[in-house]
CSV table of C-alpha atoms in Angstrom, one decimal:
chain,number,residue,atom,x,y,z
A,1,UNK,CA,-22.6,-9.4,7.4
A,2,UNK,CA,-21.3,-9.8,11.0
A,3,UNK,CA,-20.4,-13.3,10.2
A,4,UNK,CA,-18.6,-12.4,7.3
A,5,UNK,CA,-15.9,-10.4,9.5
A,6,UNK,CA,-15.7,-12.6,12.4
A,7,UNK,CA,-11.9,-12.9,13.6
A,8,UNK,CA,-11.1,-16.4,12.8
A,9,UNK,CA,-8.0,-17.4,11.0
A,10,UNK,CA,-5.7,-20.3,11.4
A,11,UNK,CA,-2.7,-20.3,13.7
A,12,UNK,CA,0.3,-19.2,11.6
A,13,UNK,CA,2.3,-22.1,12.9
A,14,UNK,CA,-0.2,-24.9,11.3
A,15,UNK,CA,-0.2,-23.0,8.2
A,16,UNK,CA,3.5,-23.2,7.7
A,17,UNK,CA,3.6,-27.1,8.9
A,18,UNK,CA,1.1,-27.1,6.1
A,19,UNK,CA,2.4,-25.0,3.2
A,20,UNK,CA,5.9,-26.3,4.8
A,21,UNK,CA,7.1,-22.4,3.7
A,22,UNK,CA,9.8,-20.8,5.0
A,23,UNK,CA,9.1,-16.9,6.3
A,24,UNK,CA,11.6,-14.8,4.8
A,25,UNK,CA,13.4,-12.0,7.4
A,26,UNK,CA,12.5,-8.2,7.2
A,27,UNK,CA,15.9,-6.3,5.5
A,28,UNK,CA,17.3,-4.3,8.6
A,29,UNK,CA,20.3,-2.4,9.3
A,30,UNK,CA,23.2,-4.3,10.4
A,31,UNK,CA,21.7,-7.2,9.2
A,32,UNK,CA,23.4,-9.6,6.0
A,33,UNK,CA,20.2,-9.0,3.5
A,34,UNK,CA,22.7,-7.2,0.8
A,35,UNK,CA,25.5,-7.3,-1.0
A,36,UNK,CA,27.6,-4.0,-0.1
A,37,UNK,CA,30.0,-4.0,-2.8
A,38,UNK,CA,29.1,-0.6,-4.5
A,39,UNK,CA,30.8,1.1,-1.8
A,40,UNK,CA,30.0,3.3,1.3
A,41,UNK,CA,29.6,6.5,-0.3
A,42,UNK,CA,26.0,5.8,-1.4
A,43,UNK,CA,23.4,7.2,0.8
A,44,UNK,CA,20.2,6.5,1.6
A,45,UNK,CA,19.2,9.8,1.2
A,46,UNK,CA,20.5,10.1,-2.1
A,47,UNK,CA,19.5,7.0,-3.8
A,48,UNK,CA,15.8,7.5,-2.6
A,49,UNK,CA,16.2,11.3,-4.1
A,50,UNK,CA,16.5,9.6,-7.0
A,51,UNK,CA,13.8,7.6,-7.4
A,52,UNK,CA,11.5,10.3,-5.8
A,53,UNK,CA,12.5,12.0,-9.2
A,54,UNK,CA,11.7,9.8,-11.5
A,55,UNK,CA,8.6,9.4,-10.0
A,56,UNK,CA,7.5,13.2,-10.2
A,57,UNK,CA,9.3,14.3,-6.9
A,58,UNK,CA,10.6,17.9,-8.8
A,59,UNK,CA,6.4,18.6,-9.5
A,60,UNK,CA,5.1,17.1,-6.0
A,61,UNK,CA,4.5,20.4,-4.8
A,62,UNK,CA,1.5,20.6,-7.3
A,63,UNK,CA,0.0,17.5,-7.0
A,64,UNK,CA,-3.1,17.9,-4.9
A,65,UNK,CA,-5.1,14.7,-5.0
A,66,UNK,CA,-4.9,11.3,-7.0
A,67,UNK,CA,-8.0,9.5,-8.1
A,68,UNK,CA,-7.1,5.7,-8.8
A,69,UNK,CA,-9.5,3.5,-10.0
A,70,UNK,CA,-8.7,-0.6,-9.3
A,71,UNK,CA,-9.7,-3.8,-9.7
A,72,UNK,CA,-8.3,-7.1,-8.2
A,73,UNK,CA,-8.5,-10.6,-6.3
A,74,UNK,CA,-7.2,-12.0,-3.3
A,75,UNK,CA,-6.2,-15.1,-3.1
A,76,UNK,CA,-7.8,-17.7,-1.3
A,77,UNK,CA,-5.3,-18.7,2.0
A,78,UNK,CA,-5.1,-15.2,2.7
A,79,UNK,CA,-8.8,-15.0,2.8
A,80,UNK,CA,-8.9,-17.5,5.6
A,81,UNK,CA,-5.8,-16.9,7.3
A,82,UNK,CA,-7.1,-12.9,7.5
A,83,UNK,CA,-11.1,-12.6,6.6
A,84,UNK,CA,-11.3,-8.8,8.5
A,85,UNK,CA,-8.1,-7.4,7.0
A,86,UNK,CA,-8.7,-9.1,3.5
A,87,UNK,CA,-12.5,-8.2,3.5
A,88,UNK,CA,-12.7,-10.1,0.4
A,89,UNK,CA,-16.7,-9.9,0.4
A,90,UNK,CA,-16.5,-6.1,-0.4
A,91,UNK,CA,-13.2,-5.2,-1.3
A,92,UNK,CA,-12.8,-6.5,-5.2
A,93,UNK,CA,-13.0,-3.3,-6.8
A,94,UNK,CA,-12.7,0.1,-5.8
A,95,UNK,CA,-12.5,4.1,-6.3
A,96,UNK,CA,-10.1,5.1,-4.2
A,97,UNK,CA,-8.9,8.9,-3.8
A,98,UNK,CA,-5.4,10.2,-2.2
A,99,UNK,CA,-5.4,13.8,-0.8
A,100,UNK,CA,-1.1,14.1,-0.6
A,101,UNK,CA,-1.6,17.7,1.9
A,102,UNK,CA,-3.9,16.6,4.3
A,103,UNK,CA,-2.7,12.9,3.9
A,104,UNK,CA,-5.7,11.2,3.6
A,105,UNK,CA,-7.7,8.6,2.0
A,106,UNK,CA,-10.9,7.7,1.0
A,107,UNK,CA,-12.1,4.6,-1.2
A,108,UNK,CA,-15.4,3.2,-2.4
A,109,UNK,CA,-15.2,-0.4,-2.6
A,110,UNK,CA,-17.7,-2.9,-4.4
A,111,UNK,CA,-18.3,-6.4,-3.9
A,112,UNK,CA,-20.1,-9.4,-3.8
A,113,UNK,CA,-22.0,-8.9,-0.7
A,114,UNK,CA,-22.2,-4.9,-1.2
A,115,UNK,CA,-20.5,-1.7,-0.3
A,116,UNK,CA,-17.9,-0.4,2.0
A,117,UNK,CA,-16.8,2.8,2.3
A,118,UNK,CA,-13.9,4.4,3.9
A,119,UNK,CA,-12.2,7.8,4.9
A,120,UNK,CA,-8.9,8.1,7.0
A,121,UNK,CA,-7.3,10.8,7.8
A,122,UNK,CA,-5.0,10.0,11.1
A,123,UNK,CA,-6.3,9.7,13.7
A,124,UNK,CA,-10.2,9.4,12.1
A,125,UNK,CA,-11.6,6.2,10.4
A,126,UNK,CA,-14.8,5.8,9.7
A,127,UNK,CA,-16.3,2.5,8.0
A,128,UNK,CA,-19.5,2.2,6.4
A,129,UNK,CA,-20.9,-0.9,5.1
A,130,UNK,CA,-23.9,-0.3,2.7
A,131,UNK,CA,-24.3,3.3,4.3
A,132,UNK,CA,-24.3,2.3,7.6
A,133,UNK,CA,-21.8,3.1,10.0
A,134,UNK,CA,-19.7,0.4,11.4
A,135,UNK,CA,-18.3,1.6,14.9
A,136,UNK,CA,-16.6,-2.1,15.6
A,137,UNK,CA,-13.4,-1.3,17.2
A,138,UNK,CA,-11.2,-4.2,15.1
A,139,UNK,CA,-13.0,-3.1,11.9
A,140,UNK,CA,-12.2,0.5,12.0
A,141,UNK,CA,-8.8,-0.5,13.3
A,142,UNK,CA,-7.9,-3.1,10.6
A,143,UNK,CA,-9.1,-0.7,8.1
A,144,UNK,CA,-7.0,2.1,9.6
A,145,UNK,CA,-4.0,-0.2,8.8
A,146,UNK,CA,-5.1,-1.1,4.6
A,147,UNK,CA,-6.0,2.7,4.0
A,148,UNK,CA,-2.6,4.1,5.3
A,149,UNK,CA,-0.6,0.7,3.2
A,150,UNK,CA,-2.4,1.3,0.5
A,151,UNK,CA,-1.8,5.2,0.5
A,152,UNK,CA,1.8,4.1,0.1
A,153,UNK,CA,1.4,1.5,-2.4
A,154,UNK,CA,-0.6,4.0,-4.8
A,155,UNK,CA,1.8,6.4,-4.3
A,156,UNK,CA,5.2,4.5,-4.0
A,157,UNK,CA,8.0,7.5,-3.0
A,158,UNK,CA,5.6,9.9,-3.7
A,159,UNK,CA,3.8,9.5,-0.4
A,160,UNK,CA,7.4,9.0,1.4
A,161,UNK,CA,9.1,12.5,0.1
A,162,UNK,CA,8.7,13.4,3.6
A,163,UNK,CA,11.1,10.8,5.0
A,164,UNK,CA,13.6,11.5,2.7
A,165,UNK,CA,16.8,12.4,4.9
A,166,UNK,CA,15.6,9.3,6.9
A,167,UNK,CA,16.0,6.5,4.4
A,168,UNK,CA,19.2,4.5,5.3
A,169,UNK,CA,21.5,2.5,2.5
A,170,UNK,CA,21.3,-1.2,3.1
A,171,UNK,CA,22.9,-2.2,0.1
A,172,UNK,CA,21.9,-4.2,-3.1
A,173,UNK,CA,20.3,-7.2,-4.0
A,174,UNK,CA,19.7,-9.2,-7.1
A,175,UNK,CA,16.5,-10.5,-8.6
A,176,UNK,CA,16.2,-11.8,-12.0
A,177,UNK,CA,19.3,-10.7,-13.4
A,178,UNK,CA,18.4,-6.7,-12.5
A,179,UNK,CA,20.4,-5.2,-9.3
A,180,UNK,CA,17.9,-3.2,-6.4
A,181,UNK,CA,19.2,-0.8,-4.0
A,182,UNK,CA,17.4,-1.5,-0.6
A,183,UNK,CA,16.4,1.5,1.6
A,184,UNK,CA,15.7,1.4,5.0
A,185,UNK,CA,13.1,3.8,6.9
A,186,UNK,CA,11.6,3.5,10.3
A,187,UNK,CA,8.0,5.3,10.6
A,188,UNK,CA,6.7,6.8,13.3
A,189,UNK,CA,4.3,6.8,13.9
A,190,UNK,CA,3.5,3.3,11.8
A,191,UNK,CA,0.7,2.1,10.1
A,192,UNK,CA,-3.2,2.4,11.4
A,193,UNK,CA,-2.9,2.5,15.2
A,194,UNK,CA,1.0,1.4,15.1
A,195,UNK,CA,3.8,3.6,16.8
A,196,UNK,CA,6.1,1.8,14.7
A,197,UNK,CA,6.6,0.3,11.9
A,198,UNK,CA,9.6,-0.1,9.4
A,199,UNK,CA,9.4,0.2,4.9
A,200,UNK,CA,12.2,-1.1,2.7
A,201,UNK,CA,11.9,0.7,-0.4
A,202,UNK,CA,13.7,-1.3,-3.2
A,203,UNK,CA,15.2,0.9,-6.3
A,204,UNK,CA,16.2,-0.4,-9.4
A,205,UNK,CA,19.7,0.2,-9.9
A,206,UNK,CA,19.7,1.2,-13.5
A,207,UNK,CA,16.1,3.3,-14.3
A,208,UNK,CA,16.0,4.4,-10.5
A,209,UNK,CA,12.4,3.4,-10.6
A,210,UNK,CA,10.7,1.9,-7.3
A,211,UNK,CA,10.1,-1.6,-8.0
A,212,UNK,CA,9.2,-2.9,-4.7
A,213,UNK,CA,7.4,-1.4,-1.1
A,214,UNK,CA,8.4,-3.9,1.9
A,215,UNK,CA,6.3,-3.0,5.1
A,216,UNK,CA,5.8,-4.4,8.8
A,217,UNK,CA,2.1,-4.6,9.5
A,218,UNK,CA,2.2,-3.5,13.3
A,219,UNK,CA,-1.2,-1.8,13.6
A,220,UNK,CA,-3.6,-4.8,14.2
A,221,UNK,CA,-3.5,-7.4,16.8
A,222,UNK,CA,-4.0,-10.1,14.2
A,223,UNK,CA,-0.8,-8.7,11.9
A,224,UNK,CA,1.5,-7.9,14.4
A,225,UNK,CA,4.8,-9.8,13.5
A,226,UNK,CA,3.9,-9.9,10.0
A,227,UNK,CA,5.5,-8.0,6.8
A,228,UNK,CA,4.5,-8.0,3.5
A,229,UNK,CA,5.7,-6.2,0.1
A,230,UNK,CA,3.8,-5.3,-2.9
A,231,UNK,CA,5.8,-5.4,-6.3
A,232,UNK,CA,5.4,-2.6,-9.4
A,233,UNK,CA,4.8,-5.0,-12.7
A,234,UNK,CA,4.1,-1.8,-14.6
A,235,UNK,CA,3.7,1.7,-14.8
A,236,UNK,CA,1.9,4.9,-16.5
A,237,UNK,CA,2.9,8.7,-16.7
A,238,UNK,CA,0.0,11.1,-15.7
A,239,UNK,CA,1.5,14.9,-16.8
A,240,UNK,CA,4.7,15.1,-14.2
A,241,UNK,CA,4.3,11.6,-12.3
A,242,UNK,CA,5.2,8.1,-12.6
A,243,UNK,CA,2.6,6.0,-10.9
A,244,UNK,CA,2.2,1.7,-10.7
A,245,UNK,CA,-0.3,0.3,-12.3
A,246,UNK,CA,-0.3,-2.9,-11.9
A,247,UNK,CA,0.6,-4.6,-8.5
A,248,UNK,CA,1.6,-8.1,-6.7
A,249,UNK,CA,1.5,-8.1,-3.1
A,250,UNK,CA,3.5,-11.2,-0.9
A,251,UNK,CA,3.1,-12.0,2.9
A,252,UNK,CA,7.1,-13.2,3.6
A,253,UNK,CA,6.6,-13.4,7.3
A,254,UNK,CA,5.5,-15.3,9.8
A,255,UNK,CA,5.0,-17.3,6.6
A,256,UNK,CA,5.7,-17.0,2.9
A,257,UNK,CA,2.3,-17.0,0.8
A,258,UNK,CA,0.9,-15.2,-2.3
A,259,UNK,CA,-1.4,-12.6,-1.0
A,260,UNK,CA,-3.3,-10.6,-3.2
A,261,UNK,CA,-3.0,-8.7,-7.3
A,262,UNK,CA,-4.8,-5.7,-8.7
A,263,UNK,CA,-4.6,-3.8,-11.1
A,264,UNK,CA,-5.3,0.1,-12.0
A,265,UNK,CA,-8.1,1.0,-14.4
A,266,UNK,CA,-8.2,4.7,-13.9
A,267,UNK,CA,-6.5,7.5,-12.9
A,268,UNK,CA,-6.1,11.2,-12.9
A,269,UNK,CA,-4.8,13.8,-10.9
A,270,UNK,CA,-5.8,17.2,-9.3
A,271,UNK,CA,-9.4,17.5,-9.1
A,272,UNK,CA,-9.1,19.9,-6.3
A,273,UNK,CA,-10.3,17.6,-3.7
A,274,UNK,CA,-10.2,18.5,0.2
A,275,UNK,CA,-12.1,16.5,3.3
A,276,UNK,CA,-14.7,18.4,2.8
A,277,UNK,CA,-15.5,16.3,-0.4
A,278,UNK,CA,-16.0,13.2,1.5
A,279,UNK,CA,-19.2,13.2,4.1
A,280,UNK,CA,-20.6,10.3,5.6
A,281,UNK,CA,-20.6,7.9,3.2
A,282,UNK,CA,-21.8,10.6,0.2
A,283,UNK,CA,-18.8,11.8,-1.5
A,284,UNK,CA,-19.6,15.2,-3.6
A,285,UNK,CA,-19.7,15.0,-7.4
A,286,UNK,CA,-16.3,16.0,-8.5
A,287,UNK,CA,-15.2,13.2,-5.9
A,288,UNK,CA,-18.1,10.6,-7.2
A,289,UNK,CA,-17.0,10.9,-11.0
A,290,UNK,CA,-14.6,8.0,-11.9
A,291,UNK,CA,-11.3,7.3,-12.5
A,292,UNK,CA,-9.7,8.1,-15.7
A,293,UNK,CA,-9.2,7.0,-18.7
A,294,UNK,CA,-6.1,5.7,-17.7
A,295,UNK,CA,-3.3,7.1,-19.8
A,296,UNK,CA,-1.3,4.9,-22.6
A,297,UNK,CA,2.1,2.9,-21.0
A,298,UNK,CA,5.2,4.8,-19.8
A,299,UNK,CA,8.2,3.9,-21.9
C-alpha cells in the first residue's frame, strides 16, 4: 500500500514537451480573460447573489448536511503525473457527507485495492486506509486539499454564500454559443494547508446557474502552481436546492490535460448529522445508510 502512494510523478515541463499543450492562465482582476461589454454596473456581489439563489441560497439557513453518493474514473496521465492526490487505487467510488455549519467533510471511498476513509474539519484530517490510521504527513496533507475542493464542488455557491460581498466582476466569456459571467474570489485561508488560494466561479448569463468552479490548488507541495476547474453537465433539485450531478474536472495549468469525471448516484439532505457521527473510521448508522435515491432531473 506504501508503494501505491509513493510521490513520483513526471516533471510538468516533459509532460507538456510531450502532450505539446498549452497551460491556459488563471482569470484575475486586471487581467484581459473577458469581454467587458455588459457594462460596469454589474457586480460581483450581485451576480453571484444570483446564482446563490437559484441554487437554494433563500433556504440555506435549513440545510444541515448533504449526503452525496458518487461514482467515477480518473484518467490515466493524471494518475501518473499525481498518484497521492489522485489515489486512484481507493478513490473510484465513494459516500461522501457535507456538514454546511461546522464545515466539514467526511467520505468513505472504495476501491480496487480497499478502503479509505476521511474526516476534515479545518484544521483536523484524519486518513484511514482499511481502518488503519495513516499519520503520513503528505497523505493527510494532500487529502486535506481534495476534501476542502471537493466540499466546493458538491456544493457549488452553496458552500461559498459566505464570501458573497467578496466576489469581484471580471466580465463575460463565451463558450459554445452560451455567455458566462466570471467571478473572482480570493480565499483565505485556501485550500488544505493553503493561506491562499483564488476560485473563479462562472455563471451562466441567462439561467444564472453555476456552470463552472475554477480553483488554484496551493495546499500541497506537488500542486502548488497548478489550477484546475470542474464543469456542471447536469443537475437535480432536492426540496429547496439545486445541486450538480454530474461533473468534468480539467487541469489548465502548468499544463492543459483531462483530469478526472464522476457522477452522482445518490443524494439527500438533512439527516441531522454533527461530528459526533463520524468516529474513527466507524461512522454511526444514520451516517452509514446510503445515498438517496437520487431524485428525477431538474428542468
Amino acid at each position: 500500500m506504501a508503494q501505491l502512494r509513493t510521490q513520483s510523478f513526471l516533471p510538468p515541463l516533459l509532460i507538456c514537451v510531450v502532450l505539446t499543450g498549452c497551460a491556459h492562465e488563471f482569470p484575475r482582476p486586471g487581467g484581459d480573460c473577458c469581454d467587458q461589454t455588459p457594462g460596469s454596473a454589474v457586480t460581483g456581489p450581485e451576480r453571484f447573489a444570483a446564482t446563490l439563489k437559484v441554487h437554494g441560497g433563500d433556504a440555506l439557513a435549513e440545510l444541515n448536511d448533504v449526503a452525496v453518493a458518487l461514482d467515477g474514473r480518473w484518467k490515466q496521465l493524471i494518475r501518473r503525473i499525481q498518484p497521492l492526490v489522485t489515489d486512484f487505487r481507493y478513490r473510484v467510488k465513494s459516500e461522501e457527507r457535507l456538514l454546511l455549519r461546522e464545515r466539514a467533510y467526511a467520505s468513505a471511498y472504495t476501491g480496487p485495492d480497499g478502503s479509505k476513509w476521511v474526516w476534515r474539519r479545518p484544521p483536523d484530517t484524519r486518513v484511514h486506509y482499511n481502518a488503519e490510521l495513516d499519520p503520513a504527513e503528505d497523505v493527510w496533507q494532500s487529502t486535506a486539499l481534495t476534501a476542502d475542493s471537493f466540499f466546493i464542488f458538491s456544493l457549488g455557491p452553496l458552500a461559498l454564500a459566505d464570501y458573497q460581498e467578496s466576489f469581484r466582476w471580471l466580465g463575460q466569456r463565451r463558450e459554445k454559443g452560451r455567455r458566462y459571467d466570471l467571478l473572482y474570489l480570493e480565499l483565505k485561508p485556501g485550500l488544505g494547508e493553503s493561506l491562499r488560494d483564488e476560485v473563479v466561479v462562472w455563471v451562466d448569463a441567462e439561467s444564472d446557474r453555476t456552470f463552472r468552479v475554477q480553483i488554484t490548488l496551493e495546499g500541497f507541495e506537488t500542486t502548488r502552481g497548478a489550477n484546475v476547474d470542474v464543469t456542471y453537465l447536469d443537475y437535480r433539485r432536492v426540496d429547496a436546492y439545486l445541486f450538480p450531478v454530474r461533473f468534468f474536472e480539467r487541469v489548465r495549468a502548468p499544463i492543459a490535460i483531462n483530469a478526472h469525471a464522476w457522477h452522482t448516484t445518490g443524494l439527500d439532505v438533512n439527516r441531522g448529522l454533527e461530528a459526533s457521527d463520524f468516529d474513527d473510521p466507524a461512522w454511526s448508522e444514520r451516517a452509514r445508510r446510503p445515498a438517496g435515491p437520487l431524485p428525477g432531473f431538474s428542468n
